[in-house]
Short mmCIF file of C-alpha atoms and ligand atoms in Angstrom, two decimals:
data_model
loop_
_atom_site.label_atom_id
_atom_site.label_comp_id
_atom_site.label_asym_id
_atom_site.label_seq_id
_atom_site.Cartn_x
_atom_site.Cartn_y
_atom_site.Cartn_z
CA UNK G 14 0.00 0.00 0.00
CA UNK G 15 1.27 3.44 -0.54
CA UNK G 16 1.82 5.55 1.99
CA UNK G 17 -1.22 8.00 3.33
CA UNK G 18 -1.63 10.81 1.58
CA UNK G 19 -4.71 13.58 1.95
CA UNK G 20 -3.90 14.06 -1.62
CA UNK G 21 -5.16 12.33 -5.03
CA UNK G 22 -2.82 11.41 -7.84
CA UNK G 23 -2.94 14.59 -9.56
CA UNK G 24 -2.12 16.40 -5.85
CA UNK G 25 -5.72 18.05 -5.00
CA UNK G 26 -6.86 17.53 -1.53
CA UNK G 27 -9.31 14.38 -1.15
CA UNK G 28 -8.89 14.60 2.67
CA UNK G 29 -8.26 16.84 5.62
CA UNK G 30 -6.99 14.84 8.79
CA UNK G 31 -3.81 17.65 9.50
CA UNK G 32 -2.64 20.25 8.21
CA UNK G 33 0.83 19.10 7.89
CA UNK G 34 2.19 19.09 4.22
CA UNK G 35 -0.11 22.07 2.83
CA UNK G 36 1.19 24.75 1.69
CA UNK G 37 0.79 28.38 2.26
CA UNK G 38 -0.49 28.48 -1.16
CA UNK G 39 -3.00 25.49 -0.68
CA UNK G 40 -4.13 27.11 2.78
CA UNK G 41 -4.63 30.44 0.95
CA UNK G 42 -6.50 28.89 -1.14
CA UNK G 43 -9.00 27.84 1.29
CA UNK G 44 -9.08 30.89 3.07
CA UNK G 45 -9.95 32.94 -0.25
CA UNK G 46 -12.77 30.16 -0.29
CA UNK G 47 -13.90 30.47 3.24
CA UNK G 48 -14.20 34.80 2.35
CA UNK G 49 -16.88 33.78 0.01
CA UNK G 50 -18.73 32.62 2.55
CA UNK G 51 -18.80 35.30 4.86
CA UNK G 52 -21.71 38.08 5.08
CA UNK G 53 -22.09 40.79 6.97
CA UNK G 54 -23.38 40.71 10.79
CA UNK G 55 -27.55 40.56 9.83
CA UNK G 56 -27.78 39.22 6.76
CA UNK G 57 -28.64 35.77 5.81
CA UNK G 58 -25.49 33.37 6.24
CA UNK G 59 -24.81 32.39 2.63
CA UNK G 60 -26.25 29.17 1.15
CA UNK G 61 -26.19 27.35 -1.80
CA UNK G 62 -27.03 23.72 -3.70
CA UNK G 63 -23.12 23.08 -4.40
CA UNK G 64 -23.06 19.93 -2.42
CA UNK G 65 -26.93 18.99 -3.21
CA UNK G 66 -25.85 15.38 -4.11
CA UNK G 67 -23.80 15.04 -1.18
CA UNK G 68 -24.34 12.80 2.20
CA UNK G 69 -21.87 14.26 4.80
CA UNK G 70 -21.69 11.84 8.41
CA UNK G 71 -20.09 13.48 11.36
CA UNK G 72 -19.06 10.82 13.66
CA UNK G 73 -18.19 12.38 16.84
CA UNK G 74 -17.25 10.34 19.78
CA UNK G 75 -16.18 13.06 21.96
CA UNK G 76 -18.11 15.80 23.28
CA UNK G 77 -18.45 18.82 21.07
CA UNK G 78 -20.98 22.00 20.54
CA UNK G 79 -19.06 24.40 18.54
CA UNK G 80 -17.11 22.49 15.70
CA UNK G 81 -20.43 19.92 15.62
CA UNK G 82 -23.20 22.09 14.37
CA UNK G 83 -20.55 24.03 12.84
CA UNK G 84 -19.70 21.25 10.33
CA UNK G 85 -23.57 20.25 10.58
CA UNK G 86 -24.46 23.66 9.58
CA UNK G 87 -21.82 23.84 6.87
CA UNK G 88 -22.87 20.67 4.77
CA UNK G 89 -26.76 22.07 5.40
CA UNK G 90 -25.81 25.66 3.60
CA UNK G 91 -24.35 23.87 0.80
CA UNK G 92 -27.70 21.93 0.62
CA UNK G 93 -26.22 18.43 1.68
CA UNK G 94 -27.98 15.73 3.71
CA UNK G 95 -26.00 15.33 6.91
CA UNK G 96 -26.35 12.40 9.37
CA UNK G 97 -25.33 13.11 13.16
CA UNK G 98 -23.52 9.73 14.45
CA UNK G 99 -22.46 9.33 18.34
CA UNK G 100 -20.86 6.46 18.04
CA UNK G 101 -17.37 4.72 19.37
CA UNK G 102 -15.06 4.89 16.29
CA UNK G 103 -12.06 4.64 18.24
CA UNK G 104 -8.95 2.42 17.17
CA UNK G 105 -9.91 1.09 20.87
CA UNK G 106 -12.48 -1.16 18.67
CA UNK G 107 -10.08 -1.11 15.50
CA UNK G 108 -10.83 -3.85 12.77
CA UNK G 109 -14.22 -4.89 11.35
CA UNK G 110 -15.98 -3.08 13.84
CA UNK G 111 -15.42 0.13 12.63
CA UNK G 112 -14.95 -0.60 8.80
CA UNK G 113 -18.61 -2.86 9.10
CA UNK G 114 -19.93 0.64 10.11
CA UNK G 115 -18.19 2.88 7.44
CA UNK G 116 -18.86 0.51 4.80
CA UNK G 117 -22.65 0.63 6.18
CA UNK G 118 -22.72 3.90 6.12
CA UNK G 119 -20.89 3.98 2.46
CA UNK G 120 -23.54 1.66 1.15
CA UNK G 121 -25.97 4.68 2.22
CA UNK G 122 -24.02 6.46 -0.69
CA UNK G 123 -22.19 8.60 2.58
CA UNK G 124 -19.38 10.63 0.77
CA UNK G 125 -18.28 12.62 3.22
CA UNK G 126 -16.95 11.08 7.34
CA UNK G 127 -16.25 14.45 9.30
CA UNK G 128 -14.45 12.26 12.41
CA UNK G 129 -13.61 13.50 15.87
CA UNK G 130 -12.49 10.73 18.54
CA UNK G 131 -9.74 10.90 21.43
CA UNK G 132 -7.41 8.03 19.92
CA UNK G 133 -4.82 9.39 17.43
CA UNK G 134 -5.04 7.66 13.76
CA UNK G 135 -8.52 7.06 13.64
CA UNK G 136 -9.24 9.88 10.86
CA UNK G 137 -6.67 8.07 8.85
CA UNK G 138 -7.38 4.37 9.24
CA UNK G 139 -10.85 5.23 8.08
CA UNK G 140 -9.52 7.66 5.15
CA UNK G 141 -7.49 4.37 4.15
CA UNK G 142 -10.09 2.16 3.80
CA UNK G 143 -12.77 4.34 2.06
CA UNK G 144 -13.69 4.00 -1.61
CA UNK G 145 -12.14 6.39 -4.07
CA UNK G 146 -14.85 8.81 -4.17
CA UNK G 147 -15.20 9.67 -0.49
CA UNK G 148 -13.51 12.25 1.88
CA UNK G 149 -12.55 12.04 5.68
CA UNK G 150 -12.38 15.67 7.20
CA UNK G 151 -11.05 15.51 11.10
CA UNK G 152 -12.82 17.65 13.40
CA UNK G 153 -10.26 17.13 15.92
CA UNK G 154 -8.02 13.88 16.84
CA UNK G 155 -6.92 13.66 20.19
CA UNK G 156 -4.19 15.84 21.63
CA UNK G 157 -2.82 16.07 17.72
CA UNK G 158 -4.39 18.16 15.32
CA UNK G 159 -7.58 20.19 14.49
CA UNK G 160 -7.52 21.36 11.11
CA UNK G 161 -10.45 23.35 10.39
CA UNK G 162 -9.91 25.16 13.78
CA UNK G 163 -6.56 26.34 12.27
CA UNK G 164 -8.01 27.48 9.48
CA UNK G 165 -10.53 29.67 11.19
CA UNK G 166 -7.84 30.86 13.46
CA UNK G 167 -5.82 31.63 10.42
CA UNK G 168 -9.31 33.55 8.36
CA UNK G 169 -9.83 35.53 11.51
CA UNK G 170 -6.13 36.91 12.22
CA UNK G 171 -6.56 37.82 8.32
CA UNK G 172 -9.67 40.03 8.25
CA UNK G 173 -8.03 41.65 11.60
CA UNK G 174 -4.69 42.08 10.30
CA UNK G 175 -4.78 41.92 7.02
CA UNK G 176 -1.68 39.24 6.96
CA UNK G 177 0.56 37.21 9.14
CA UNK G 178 4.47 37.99 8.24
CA UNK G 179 4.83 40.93 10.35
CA UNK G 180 2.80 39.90 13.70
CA UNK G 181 3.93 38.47 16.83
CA UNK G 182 1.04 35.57 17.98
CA UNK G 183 1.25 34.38 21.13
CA UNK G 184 -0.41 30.62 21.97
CA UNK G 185 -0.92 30.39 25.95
CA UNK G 186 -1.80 28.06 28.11
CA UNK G 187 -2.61 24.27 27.94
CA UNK G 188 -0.04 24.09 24.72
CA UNK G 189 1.25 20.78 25.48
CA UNK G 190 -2.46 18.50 25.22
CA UNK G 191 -3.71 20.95 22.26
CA UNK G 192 -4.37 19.87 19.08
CA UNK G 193 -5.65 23.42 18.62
CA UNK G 194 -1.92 24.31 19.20
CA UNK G 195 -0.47 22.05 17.23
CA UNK G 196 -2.64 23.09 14.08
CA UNK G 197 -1.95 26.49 14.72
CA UNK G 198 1.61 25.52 14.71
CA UNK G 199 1.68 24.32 11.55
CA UNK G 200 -1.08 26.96 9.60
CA UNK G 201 1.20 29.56 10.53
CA UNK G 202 4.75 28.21 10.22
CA UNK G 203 2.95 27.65 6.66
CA UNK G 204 1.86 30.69 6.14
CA UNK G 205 5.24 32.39 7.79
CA UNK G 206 3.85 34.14 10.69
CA UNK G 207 6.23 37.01 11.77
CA UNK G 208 6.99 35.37 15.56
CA UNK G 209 5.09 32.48 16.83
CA UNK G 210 5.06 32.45 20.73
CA UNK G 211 4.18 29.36 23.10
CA UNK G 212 3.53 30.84 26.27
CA UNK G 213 3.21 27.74 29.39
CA UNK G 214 4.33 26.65 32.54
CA UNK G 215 6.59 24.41 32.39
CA UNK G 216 4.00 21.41 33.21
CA UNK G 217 1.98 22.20 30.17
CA UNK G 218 4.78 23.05 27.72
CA UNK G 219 5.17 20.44 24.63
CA UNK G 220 8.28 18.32 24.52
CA UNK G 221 11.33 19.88 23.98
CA UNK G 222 11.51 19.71 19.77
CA UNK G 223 8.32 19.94 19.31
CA UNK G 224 6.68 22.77 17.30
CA UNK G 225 10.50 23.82 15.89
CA UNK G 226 10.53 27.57 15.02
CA UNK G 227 8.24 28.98 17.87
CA UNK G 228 9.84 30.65 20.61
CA UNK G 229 9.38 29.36 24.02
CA UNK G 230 7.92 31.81 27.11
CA UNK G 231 8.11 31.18 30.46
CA UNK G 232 5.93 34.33 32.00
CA UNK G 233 2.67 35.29 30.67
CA UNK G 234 4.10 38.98 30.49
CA UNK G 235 7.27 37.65 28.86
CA UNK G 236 4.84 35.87 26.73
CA UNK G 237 2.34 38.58 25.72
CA UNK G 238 4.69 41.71 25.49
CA UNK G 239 3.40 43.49 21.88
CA UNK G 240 1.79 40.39 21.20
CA UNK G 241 -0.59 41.01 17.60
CA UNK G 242 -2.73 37.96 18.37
CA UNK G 243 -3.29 35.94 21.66
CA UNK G 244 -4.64 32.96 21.46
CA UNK G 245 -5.55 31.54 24.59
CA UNK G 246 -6.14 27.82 25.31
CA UNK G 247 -8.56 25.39 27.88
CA UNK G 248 -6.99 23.13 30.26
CA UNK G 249 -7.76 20.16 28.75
CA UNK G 250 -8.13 18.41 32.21
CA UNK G 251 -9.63 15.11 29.74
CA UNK G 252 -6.07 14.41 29.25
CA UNK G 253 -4.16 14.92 32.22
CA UNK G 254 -3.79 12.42 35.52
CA UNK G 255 -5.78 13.90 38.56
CA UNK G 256 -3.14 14.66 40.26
CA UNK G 257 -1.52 16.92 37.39
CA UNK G 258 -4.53 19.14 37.06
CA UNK G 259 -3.62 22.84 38.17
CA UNK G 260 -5.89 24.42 40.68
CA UNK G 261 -8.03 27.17 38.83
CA UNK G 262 -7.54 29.88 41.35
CA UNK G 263 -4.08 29.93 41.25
CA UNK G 264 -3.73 28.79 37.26
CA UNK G 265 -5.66 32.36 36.66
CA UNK G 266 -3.72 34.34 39.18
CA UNK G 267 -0.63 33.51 36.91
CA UNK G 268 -1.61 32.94 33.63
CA UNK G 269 -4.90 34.33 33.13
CA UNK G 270 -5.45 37.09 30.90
CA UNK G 271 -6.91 39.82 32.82
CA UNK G 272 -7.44 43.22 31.83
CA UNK G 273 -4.04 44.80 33.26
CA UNK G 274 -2.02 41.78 31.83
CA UNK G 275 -3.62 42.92 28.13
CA UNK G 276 -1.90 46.24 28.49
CA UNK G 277 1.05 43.94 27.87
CA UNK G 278 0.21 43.57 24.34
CA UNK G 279 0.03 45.68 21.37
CA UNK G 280 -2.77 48.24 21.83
CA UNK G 281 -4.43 46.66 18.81
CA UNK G 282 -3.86 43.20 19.67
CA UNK G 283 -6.87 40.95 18.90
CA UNK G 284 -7.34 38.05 21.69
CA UNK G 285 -8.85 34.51 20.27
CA UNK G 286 -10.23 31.13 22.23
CA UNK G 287 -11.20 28.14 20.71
CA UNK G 288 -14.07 27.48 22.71
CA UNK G 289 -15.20 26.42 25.29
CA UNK G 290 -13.73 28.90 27.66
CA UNK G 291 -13.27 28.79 31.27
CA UNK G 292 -14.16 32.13 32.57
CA UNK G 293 -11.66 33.23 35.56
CA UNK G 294 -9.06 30.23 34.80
CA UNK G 295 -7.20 30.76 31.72
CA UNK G 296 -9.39 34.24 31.07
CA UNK G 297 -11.44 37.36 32.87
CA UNK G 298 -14.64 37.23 31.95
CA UNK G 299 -14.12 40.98 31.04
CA UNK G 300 -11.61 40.19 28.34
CA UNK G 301 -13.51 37.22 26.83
CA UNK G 302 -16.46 39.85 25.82
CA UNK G 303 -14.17 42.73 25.84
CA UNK G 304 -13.01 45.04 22.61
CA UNK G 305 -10.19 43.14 21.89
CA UNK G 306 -12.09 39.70 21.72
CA UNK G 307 -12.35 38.24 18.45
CA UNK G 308 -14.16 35.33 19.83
CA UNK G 309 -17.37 34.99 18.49
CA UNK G 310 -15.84 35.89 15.03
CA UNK G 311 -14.13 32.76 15.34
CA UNK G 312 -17.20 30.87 15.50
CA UNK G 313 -18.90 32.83 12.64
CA UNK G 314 -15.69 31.87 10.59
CA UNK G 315 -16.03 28.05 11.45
CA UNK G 316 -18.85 27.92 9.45
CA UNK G 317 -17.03 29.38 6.76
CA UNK G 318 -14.23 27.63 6.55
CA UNK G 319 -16.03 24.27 6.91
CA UNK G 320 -18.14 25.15 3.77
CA UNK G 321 -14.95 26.04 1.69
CA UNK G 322 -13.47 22.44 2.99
CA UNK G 323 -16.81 20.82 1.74
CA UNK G 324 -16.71 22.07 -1.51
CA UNK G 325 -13.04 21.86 -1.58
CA UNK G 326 -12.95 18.07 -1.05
CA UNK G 327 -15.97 17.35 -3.40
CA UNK G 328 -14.78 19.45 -6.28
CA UNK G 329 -11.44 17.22 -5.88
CA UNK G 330 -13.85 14.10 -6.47
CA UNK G 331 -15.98 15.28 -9.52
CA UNK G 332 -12.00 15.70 -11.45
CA UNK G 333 -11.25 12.52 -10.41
CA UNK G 334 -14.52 11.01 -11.66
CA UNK G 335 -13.44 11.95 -15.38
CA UNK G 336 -14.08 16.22 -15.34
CA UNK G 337 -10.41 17.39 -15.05
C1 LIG A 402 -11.31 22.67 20.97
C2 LIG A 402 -11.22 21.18 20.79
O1 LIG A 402 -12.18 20.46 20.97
O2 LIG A 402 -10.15 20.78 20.41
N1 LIG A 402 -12.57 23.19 20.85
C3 LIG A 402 -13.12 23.34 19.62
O3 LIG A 402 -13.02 22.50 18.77
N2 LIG A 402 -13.74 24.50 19.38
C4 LIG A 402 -10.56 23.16 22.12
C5 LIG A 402 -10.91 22.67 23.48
O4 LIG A 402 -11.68 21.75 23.65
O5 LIG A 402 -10.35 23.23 24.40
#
């Protein structure tokens, strides 16, 4: 067998499971996409019949609000049928169990998986075994990648900055069990990001070697000084031992982002949070709706980017099917 690859023979994307290997030019590509999608704050989202032949499953077997009916309302706009699946996917149950319920689900004409489980390498042992006309999308695989969230991360630091070379982003908090990190990581190494920042105590720093490139930060103020973009991240207490779990009061007391700490930053600076947010532990409640929160954007641009994914991964399909 040849060795995964997202891409088809002639190199367009079939599948999204990381965002390792894309190019800035690929990744722009997507983002000029997603901007298609996007309509002002009132008006009707956009929508259109683009993926009306299309059956899109998202198999989720962790919890999820925000990138769910994000991808659920994505295929919907485009005017797909979409099937909601909670089911265990996980290598845990590798072998026929999980292939006897894509192939089910295949023989229901599904085209697209959108997959989300805690075990790494599920997303690609089911993008191995589907038939040539289908797409797997990840919408997030354990601590190790997330690549429509670093897509919207990267769509939203573009409308607010208008590019990436020149801006210092700063990534703080849980960095080392973030798969949110880890695509942000590689969207903006791609896309050459000025300074990238990873801002953690020690505890929840990645491995030495990990993430080359980024500059390491061992104080949030070390870590945020004329900071562009701060991206803050959960504890993701789901994949730590008990015992390793900071206490809140005193995680927020030194690495919170609080109003005063902000100052830190670049008057301009726009601060971002994957959702969901813990309000007084990694951020003030005050600086989560505050002027500098791009937040909800984020969400808005989930959508977005999810569509231009859709369509991305389909269009791939109809050239292979003889169009070219
Ligand atoms: C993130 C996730 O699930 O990886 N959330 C999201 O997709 N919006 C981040 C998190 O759970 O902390």
């Amino acid at each position: 067998m040849l060795p995964f690859s997202q891409f088809d023979a002639d190199g367009r994307l079939r599948h999204l499971i990381t965002l390792e290997g894309l190019s800035g030019e690929q990744i722009r590509e997507l983002l000029d996409r997603a901007q298609t999608h996007l309509r002002r704050p009132g008006e009707p989202p956009a929508r259109s019949r683009a993926l009306a032949d299309v059956t899109v499953a998202n198999i989720f077997t962790e919890p999820s609000t925000r990138t769910r009916s994000s991808f659920e309302l994505a295929a919907r706009r485009l005017g797909a049928d979409v099937l909601n699946l909670e089911i265990q996917l996980s290598s845990r149950v590798k072998g026929e169990t999980v292939l006897d319920t894509i192939y089910t689900l295949q023989s229901m004409a599904v085209d697209v998986f959108v997959v989300r489980d805690a075990e790494p390498g599920v997303g690609q042992y089911v993008a191995e075994h589907v038939a040539e006309h289908v797409s797997v999308l990840s919408a997030g695989e354990a601590h190790l990648s997330h690549p429509t969230q670093g897509l919207l991360d990267a769509l939203t630091i573009l409308q607010y900055k208008g590019g990436f070379r020149d801006l210092v982003v700063a990534v703080v908090g849980d960095v080392r069990h973030s798969r949110v990190a880890r695509s942000a990581h590689q969207v903006f190494t791609a896309l050459e990001v000025g300074e990238l920042r990873l801002v953690a105590p020690d505890a929840l720093m990645p491995d030495p070697g990990e993430m080359p490139g980024a500059r390491r930060c061992a104080t949030l103020e070390e870590g945020i000084a004329h900071a562009d973009v701060i991206m803050m991240l959960r504890i993701q207490k789901e994949r730590m031992a008990q015992a390793a779990i900071p206490d809140a009061h005193d995680y927020f007391a030194r690495w919170g982002l609080n109003k005063q700490r902000l100052k830190l930053a670049r008057p301009e600076a726009i601060v971002m949070h994957p959702g969901p947010m813990n309000r007084e532990v990694e951020i003030a409640s005050d600086v989560a709706d505050g002027p500098h929160s791009v937040i909800r954007q984020q969400v808005t641009n989930g959508v977005a980017v999810r569509m231009a994914v859709l369509e991305t991964v389909i269009a791939s399909r109809h050239q292979r099917r003889g169009g070219r």
